XYZ file of C-alpha atoms in Angstrom:
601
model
C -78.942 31.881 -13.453
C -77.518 28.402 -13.457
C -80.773 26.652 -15.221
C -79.985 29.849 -18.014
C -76.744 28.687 -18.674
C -77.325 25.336 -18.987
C -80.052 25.609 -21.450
C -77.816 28.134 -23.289
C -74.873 25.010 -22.862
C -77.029 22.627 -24.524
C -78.996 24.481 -27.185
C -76.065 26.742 -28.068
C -74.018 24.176 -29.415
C -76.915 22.108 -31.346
C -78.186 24.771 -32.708
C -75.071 25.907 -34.766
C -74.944 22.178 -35.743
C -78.735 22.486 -37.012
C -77.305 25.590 -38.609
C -73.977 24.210 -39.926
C -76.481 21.213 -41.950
C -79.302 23.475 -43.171
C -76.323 25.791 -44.688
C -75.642 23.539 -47.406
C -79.166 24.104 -49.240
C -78.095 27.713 -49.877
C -76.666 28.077 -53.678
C -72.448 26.803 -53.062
C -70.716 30.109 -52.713
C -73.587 31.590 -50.810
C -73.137 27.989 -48.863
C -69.323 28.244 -48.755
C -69.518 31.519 -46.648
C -72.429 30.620 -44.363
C -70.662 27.646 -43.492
C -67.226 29.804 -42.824
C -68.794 31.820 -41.034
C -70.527 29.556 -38.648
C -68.125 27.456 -37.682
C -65.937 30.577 -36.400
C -69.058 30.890 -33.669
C -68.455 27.561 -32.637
C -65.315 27.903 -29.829
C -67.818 29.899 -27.319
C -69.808 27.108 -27.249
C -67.345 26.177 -24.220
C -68.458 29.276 -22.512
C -71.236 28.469 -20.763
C -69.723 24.877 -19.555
C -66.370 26.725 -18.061
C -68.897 29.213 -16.330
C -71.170 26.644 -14.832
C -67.941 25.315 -13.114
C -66.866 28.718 -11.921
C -70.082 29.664 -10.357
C -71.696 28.836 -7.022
C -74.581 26.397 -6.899
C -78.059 26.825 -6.371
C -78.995 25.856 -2.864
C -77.722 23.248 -0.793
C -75.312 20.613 -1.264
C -76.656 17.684 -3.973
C -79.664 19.891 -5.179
C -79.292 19.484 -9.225
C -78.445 22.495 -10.935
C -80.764 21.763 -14.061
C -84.282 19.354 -13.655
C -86.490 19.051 -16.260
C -89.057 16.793 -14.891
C -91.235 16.477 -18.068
C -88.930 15.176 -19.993
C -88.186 11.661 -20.214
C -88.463 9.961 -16.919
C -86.907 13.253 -15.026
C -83.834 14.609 -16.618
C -81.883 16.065 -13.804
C -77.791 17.430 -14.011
C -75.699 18.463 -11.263
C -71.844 19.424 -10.722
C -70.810 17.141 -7.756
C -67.150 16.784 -6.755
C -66.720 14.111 -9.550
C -68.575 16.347 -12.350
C -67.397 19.812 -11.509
C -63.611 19.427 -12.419
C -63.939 17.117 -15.330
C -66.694 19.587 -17.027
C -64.286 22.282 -16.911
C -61.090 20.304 -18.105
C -63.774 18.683 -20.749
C -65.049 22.396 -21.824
C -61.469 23.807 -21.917
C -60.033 20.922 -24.172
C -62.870 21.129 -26.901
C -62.516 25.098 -26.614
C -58.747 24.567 -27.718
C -59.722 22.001 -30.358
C -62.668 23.679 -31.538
C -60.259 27.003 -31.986
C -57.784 25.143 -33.596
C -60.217 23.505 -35.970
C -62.359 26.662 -37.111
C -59.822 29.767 -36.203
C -56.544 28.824 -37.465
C -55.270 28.599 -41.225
C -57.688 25.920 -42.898
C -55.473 23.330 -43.445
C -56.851 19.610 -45.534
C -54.281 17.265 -43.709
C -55.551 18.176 -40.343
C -58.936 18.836 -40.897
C -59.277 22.314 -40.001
C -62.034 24.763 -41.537
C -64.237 21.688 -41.636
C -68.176 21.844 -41.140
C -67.872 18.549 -40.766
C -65.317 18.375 -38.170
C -66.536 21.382 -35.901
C -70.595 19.471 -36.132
C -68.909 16.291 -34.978
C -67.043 18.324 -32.272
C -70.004 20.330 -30.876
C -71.892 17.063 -30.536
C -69.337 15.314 -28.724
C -68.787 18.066 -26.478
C -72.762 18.174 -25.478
C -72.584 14.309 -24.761
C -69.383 14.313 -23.170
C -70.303 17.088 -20.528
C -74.070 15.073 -20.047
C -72.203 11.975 -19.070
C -70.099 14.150 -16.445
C -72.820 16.268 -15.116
C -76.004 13.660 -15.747
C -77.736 12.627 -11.957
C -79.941 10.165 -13.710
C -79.390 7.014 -15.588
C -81.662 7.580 -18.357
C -79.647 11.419 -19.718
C -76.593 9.050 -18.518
C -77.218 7.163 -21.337
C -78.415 9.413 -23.230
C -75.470 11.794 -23.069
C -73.173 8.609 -23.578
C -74.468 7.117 -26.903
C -74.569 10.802 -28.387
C -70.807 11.078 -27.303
C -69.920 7.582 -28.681
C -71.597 7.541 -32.018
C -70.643 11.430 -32.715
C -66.962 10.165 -32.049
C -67.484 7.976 -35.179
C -67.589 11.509 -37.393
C -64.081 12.489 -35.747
C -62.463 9.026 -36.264
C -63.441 8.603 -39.985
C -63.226 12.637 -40.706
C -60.096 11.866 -43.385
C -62.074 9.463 -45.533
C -58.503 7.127 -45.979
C -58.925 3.792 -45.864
C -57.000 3.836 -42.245
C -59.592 6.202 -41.365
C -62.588 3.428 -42.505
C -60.885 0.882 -40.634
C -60.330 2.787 -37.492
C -63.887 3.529 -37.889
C -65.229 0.013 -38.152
C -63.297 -1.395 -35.180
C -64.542 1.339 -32.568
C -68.169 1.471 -34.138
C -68.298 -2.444 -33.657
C -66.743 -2.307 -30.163
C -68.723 0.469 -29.035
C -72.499 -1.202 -30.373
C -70.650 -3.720 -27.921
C -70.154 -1.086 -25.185
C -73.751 0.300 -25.627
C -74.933 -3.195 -24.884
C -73.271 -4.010 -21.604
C -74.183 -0.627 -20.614
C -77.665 -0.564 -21.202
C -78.309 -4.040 -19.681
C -76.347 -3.202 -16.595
C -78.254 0.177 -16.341
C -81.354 -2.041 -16.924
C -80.698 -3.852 -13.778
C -79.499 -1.280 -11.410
C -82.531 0.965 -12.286
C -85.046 -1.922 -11.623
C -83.131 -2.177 -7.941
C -83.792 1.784 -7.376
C -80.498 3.376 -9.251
C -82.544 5.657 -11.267
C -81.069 8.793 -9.264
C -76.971 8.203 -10.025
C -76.672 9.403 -6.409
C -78.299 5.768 -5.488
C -77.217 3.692 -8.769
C -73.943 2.104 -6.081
C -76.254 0.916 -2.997
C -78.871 0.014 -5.749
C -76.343 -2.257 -7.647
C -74.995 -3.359 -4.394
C -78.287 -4.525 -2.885
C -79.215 -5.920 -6.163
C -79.586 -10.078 -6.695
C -77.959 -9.505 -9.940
C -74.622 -7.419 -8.444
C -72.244 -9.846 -10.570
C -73.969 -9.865 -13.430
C -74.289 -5.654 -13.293
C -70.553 -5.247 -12.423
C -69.439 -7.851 -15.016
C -70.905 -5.903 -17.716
C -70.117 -2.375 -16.107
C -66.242 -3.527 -16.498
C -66.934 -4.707 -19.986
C -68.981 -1.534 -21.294
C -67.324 1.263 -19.603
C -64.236 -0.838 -20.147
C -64.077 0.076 -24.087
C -64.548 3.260 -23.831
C -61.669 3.378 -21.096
C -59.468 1.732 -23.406
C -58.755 -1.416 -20.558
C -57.200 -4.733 -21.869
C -57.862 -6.307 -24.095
C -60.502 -4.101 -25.451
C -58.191 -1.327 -25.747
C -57.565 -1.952 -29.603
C -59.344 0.955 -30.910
C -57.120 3.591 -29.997
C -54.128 3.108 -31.279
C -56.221 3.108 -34.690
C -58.424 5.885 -33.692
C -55.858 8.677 -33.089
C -53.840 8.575 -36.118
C -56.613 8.500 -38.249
C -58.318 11.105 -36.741
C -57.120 14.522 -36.889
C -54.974 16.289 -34.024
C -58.132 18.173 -32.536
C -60.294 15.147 -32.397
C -57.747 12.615 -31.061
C -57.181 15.435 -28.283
C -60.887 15.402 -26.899
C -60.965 11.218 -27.727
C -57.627 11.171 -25.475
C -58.011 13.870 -22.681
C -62.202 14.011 -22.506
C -63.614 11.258 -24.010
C -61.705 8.395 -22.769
C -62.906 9.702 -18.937
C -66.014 9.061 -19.878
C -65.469 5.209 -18.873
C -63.679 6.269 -15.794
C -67.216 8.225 -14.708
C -69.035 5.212 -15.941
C -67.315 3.173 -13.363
C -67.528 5.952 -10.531
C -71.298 6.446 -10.805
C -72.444 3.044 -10.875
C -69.622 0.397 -9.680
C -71.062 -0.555 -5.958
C -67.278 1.336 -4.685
C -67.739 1.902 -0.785
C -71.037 -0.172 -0.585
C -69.901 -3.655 -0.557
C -66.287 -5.406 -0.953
C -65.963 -7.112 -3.995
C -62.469 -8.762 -4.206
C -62.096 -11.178 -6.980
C -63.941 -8.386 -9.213
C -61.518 -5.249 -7.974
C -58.813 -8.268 -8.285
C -59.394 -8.880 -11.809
C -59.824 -5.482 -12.583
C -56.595 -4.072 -11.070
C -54.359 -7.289 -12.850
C -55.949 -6.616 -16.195
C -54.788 -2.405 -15.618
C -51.947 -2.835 -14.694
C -51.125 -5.629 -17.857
C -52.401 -2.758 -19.942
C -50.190 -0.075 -18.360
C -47.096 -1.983 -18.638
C -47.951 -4.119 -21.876
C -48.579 -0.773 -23.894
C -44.866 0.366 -23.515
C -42.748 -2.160 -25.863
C -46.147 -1.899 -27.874
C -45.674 1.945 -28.104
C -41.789 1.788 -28.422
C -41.986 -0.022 -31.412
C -44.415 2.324 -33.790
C -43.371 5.075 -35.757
C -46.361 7.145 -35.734
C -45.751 9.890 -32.856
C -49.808 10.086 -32.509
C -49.768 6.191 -32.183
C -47.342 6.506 -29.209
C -49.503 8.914 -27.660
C -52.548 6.292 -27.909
C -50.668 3.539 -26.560
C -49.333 6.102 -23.586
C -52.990 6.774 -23.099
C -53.741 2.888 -22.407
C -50.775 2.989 -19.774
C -52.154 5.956 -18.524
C -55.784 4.379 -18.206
C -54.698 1.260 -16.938
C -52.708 3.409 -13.820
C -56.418 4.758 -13.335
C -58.219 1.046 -13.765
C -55.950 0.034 -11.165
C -56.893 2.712 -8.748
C -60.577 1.801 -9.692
C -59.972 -1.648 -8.655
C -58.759 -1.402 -5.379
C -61.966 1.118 -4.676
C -63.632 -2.098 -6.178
C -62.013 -4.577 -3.487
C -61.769 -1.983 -0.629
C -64.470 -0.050 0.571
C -62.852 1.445 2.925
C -60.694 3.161 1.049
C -63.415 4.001 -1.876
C -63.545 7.623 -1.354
C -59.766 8.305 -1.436
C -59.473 6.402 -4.557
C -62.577 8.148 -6.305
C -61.134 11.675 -5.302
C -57.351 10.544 -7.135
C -58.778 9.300 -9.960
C -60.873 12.787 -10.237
C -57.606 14.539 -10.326
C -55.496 11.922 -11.926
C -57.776 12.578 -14.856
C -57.518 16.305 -14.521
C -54.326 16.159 -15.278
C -54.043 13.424 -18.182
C -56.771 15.680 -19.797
C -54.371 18.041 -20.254
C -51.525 16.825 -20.583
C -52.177 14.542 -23.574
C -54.680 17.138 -24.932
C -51.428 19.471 -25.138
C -49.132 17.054 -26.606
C -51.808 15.927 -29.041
C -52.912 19.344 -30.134
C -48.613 19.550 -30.026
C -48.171 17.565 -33.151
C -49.258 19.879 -35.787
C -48.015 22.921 -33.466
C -44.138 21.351 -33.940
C -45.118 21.227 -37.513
C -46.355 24.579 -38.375
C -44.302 26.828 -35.797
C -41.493 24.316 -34.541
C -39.387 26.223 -37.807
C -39.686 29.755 -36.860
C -39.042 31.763 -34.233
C -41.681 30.218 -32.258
C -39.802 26.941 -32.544
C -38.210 27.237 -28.668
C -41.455 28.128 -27.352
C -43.221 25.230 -28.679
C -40.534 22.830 -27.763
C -40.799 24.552 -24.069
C -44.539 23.886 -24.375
C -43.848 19.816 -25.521
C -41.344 19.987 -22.802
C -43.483 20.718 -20.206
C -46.367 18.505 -21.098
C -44.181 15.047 -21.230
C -42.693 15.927 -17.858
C -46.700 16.255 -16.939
C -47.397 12.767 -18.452
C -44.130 11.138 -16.543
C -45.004 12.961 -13.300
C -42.712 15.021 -12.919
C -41.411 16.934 -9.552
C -43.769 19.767 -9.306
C -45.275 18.904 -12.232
C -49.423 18.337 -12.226
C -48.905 15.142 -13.196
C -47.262 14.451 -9.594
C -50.322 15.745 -7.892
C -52.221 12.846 -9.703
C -49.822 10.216 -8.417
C -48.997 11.579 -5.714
C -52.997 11.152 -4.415
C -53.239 7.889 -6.237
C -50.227 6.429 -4.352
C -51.753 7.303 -1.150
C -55.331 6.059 -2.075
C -53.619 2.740 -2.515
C -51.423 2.185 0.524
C -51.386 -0.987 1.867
C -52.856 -2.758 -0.896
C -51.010 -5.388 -2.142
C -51.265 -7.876 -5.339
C -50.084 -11.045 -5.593
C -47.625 -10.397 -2.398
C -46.751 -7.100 -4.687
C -47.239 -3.580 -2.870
C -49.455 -1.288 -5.117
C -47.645 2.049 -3.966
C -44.322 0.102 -5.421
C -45.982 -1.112 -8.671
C -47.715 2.328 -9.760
C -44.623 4.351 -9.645
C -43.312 2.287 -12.691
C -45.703 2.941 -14.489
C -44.650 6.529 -14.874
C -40.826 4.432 -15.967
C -43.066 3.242 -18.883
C -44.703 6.314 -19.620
C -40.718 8.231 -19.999
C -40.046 5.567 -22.158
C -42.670 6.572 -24.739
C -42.077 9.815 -24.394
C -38.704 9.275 -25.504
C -39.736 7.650 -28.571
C -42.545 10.242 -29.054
C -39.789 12.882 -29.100
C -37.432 11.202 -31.418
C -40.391 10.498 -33.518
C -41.968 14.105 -33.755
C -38.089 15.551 -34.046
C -38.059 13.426 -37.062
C -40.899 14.788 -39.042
C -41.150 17.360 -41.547
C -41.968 20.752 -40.669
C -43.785 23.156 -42.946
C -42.873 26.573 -43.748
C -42.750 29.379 -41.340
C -46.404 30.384 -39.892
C -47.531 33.411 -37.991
C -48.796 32.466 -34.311
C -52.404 32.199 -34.874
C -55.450 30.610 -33.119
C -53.588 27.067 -33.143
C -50.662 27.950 -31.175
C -52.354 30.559 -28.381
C -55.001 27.720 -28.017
C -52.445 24.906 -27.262
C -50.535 27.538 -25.032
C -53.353 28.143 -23.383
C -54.033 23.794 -23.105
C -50.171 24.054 -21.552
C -50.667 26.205 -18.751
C -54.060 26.028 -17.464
C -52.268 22.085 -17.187
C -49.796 23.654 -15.285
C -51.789 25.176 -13.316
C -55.403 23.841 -12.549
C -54.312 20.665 -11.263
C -52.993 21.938 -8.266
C -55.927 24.502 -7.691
C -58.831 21.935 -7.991
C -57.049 19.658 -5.321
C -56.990 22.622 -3.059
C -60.506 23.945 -3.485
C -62.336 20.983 -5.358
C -61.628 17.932 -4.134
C -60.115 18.132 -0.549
C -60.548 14.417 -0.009
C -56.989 13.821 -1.968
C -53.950 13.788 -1.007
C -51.263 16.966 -1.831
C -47.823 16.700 -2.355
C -45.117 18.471 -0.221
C -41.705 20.245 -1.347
C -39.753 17.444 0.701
C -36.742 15.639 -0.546
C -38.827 12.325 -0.092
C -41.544 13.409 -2.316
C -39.617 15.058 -4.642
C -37.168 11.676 -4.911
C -40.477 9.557 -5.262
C -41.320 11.718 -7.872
C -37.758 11.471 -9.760
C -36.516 8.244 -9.297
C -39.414 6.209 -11.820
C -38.355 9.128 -14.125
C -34.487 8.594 -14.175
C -35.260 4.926 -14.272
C -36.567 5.574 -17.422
C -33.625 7.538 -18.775
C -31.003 5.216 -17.928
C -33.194 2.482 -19.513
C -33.838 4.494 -22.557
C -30.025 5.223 -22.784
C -28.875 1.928 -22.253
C -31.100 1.074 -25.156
C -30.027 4.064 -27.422
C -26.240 2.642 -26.923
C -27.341 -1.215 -27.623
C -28.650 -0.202 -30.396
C -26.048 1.666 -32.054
C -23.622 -0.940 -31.555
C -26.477 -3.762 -33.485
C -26.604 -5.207 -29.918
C -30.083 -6.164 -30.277
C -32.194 -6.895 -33.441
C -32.725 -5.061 -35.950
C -36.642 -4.542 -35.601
C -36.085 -3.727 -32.076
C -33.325 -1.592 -32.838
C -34.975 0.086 -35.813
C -39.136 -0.327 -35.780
C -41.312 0.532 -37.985
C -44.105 -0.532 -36.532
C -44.151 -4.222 -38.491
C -43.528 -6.152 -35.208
C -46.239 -4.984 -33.151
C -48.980 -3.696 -35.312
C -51.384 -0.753 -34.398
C -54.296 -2.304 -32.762
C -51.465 -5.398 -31.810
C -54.185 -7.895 -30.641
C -56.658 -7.020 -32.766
C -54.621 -7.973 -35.742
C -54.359 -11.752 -35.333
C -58.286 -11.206 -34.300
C -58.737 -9.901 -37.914
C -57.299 -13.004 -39.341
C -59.290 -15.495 -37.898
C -62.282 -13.309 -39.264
C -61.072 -13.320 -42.423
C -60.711 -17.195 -42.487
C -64.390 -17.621 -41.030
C -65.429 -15.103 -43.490
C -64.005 -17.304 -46.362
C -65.167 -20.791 -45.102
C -68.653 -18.506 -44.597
C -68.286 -17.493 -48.394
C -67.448 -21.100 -49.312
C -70.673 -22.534 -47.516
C -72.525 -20.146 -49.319
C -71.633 -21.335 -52.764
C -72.490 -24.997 -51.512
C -75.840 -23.738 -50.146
C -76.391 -21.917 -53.847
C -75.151 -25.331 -55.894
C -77.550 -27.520 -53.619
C -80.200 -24.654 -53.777
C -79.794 -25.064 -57.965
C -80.009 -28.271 -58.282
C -82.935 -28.279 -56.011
C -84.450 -25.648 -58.577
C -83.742 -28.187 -61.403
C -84.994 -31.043 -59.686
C -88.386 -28.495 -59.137
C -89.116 -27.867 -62.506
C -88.866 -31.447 -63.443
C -92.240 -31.908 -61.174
C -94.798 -29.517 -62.948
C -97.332 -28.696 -60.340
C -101.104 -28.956 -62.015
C -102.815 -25.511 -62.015
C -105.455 -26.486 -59.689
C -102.565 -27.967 -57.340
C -100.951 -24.100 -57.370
C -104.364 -22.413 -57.309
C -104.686 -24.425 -54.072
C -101.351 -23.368 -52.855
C -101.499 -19.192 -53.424
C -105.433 -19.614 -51.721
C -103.201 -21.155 -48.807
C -101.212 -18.544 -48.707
C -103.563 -15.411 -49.291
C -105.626 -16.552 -46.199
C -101.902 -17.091 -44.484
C -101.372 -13.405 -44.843
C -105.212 -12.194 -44.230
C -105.218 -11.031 -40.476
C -108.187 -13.666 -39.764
C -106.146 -16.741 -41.372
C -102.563 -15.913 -39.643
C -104.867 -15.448 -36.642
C -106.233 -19.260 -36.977
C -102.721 -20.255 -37.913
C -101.085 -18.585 -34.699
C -103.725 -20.146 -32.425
C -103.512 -23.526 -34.039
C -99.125 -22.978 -33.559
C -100.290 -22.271 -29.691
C -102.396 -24.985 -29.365
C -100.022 -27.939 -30.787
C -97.343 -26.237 -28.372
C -99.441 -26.556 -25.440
C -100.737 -30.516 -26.316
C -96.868 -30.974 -26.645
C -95.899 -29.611 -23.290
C -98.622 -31.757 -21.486
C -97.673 -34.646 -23.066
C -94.109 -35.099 -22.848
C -93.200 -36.467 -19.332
């Protein structure tokens, strides 16, 4: 039953892509309605993924539930604790996007009723459930470059020249990415990491362990959106449309966070200065990305830099597993649910943008700002909230561990202060922008409802039955004060900012930003400039390199070769290029090596 269902979860999907590009050779009405009508098949492509979850395994405990031994080196997939919850947050995000995208009111400025845009989707969700449920490195990998390159489509979907740009900076960092990844995957499979199961003991008995969790950090890093190579997102989700920047934010971005979990020596061997680095450089992230956020006026570009926070409260977690590996399980089981819960939460308020603007005028309007509502208080961790059962487990993952004299379990709660912050600018922000004419609840808004509560909702139920190792919050006034207190932190903060800057107590592009002072992609900007001048002294080298090469040229024709001297020279080169001559010429290149080597001292 379960081997079924995942052949029908991987061939479903591609196949309506295969479909979706073969449709355009029809005549272009005939095409038009093929098209229309395919892409309204493509939301149950989720089915099979959420049913997979819901079902029992075959046999015992660890036992894949698909092998395919013939392929490749032995592609095998399995729902363990870590892939079982994120597959069915993954499926259920791209089943809102997908019905957003191909069942609501086609609509150019989001992207919906796209071929383009549902092909793109399909493909990401197929490589973004292999890198959750993969048990070897190789369909790992796989899985990992078809998610990252089909994320490319999504990013660029609009065509704008925002859109090109976005696309260029993530398609450069992730070639980057790819790298690190395969080379570390090079060298923990060579030390007997082929099954994923084995990849930690493999890279921890491994000569090269530095070198492999170096570039794990770096690779998985990108796509995890960790400084400093976080710069992609805030350029990424504007430009892509609501649906996309949903499964980028709430799917996609785990992706790194599994990259870490499978492979990342956590519980084999303490590595301090690595888990060290890694929690310092998460945490700079998580706090850095609030005056970044605060100070754009794009409500999606908020959202990316609240993602980065977010991330960098999960890095941080990673990092102590890193340093501690002791407390290694406890940390992987909170950052399972941690993500659970960002999935959708920041799936809901992304898919949330275009809802305010197509129903937040009708009558509808007090149930989508109920919806919005609901989701920030997720983000900021709210009492009761699922966001609370994420912190809540991370918090106790982490006690005890301290950085630079500072106690972990007193740094992460402020990172939900941050987080209330951008939300409160997100807010003001979306409150601020147009809204279109009255619309009939259609797909878009019972799809995001749907986002909204099963956020509300599965959270808690996975930590129950899926993943008993974490911690669960009480209804005590402690926890429900630990919970509040970053929050109303926040809100005094914001407020005292709100009256500053109504009285011109603070500058003006503090006071009033349009995103000028900080930049989307902030480092990445004066990063572009030094380019640019390396590009120009590159462009200015060149035109030396073509006036010497033309006066060379001149100086050339001046000597006229004899014909029997250029006779003699194409001869040279003919028996160059015959396979006996460039064989003489390799072996002669060989030999004057070799005489060279014994000769020098």
């Amino acid at each position: 039953m379960t081997a079924a269902l995942w052949t029908l979860a991987l061939l479903y999907p591609l196949g309506l892509v295969a479909a979706l590009a073969v449709s355009g050779l029809a005549a272009p009405e005939r095409a038009a309605r093929n098209r229309r009508r395919l892409i309204r098949c493509a939301p149950p492509a989720v089915v099979p993924f959420v049913l997979l979850t819901l079902l029992p395994q075959d046999g015992p405990a660890g036992r894949p539930v698909l092998e395919v031994p013939w392929m490749l080196f032995g592609v095998s997939w399995e729902l363990d604790p870590v892939a079982r919850p994120l597959v069915l947050t993954g499926a259920l995000l791209y089943g809102a996007a997908l019905a957003t995208t191909t069942w609501s009111r086609p609509s150019p400025a989001d992207g919906t009723g796209s071929a383009g845009l549902t092909g793109f989707l399909l493909v990401s969700l197929v490589g973004n459930m292999g890198v959750y449920a993969a048990a070897d490195a190789v369909s790992f990998y796989l899985c990992f470059a078809l998610m990252s390159f089909a994320a490319y489509g999504l990013v660029v979907h609009h065509r704008t020249r925002e859109a090109r740009r976005a696309g260029r900076v993530y398609l450069v960092l992730t070639v980057l990415s790819e790298a690190a990844i395969l080379g570390a995957l090079l060298l923990v499979v060579s030390a007997g990491g082929m099954r994923l199961a084995e990849a930690p003991a493999a890279a921890a008995g491994s000569e090269h362990l530095h070198w492999i969790v170096g570039l794990l950090l770096v690779g998985f890093g990108v796509k995890a959106g960790t400084l400093p190579l976080h710069v992609w997102l805030p350029l990424a989700h504007p430009a892509a449309p609501p649906a996309a920047s949903a499964v980028l934010s709430g799917a996609m971005v785990k992706a790194g966070l599994v990259g870490w979990l499978r492979f990342l020596p956590l519980g084999e061997v303490a590595l301090e200065r690595w888990g060290t680095a890694l929690v310092v450089l998460a945490l700079l992230g998580a706090f850095l990305a609030v005056p970044a956020g605060d100070l754009q006026e794009d409500p999606k570009v908020v959202l990316a830099y609240s993602t980065i926070s977010q991330t960098g409260f999960l890095g941080a977690v990673v990092g102590v597993a890193l340093a501690v590996p002791e407390l290694a399980e406890a940390c992987i089981g909170a950052a399972v649910v941690y993500s659970v819960h960002h999935g959708f939460a920041k799936g809901a308020l992304f898919l949330g943008v275009p809802v305010w603007k197509h129903f937040g005028a009708a009558r509808t309007a007090p149930l989508a700002a109920l919806g919005l509502c609901g989701a920030a208080l997720a983000v900021a961790g709210a009492p009761l909230s699922s966001g609370a059962v994420g912190k809540y487990a991370a918090k106790n993952a982490v006690e005890g561990v301290t950085v630079a004299g500072l106690d972990l379990t007193q740094l992460l709660p402020l990172v939900a202060t941050g987080s209330t912050l951008l939300l409160l600018r997100f807010g003001l922000l979306l409150a601020r922008t147009e809204r279109g004419p009255q619309h009939r609840p259609d797909a878009e808004l019972w799809a995001w409802l749907l986002v909204v509560l099963t956020g509300i909702t599965v959270p808690w139920t996975l930590t129950r039955q899926w993943v008993p190792v974490a911690a669960f919050p009480g209804i005590e006034p402690v926890t429900l004060w630990d919970a509040s207190w970053p929050i109303l932190l926040g809100l005094v903060i914001g407020g005292a900012w709100w009256w500053l800057s109504a009285r011109d107590a603070v500058p003006a592009w503090a006071a009033h930003p349009d995103g000028r002072a900080v930049p989307p992609g902030d480092l990445l900007v004066p990063e572009e400039r030094v380019l640019r001048r390396i590009g120009r002294s590159a462009a200015r080298a060149e035109q030396g390199a073509a006036r010497t090469g033309a006066v060379v040229r001149a100086a050339a024709r001046r000597v006229r070769p004899g014909p029997r001297r250029i006779a003699a020279v194409g001869s040279a080169v003919r028996a160059v290029h015959s396979w006996s001559g460039s064989g003489v010429a390799l072996l002669l290149l060989v030999t004057g090596t070799a005489v060279a080597l014994a000769v020098v001292p």
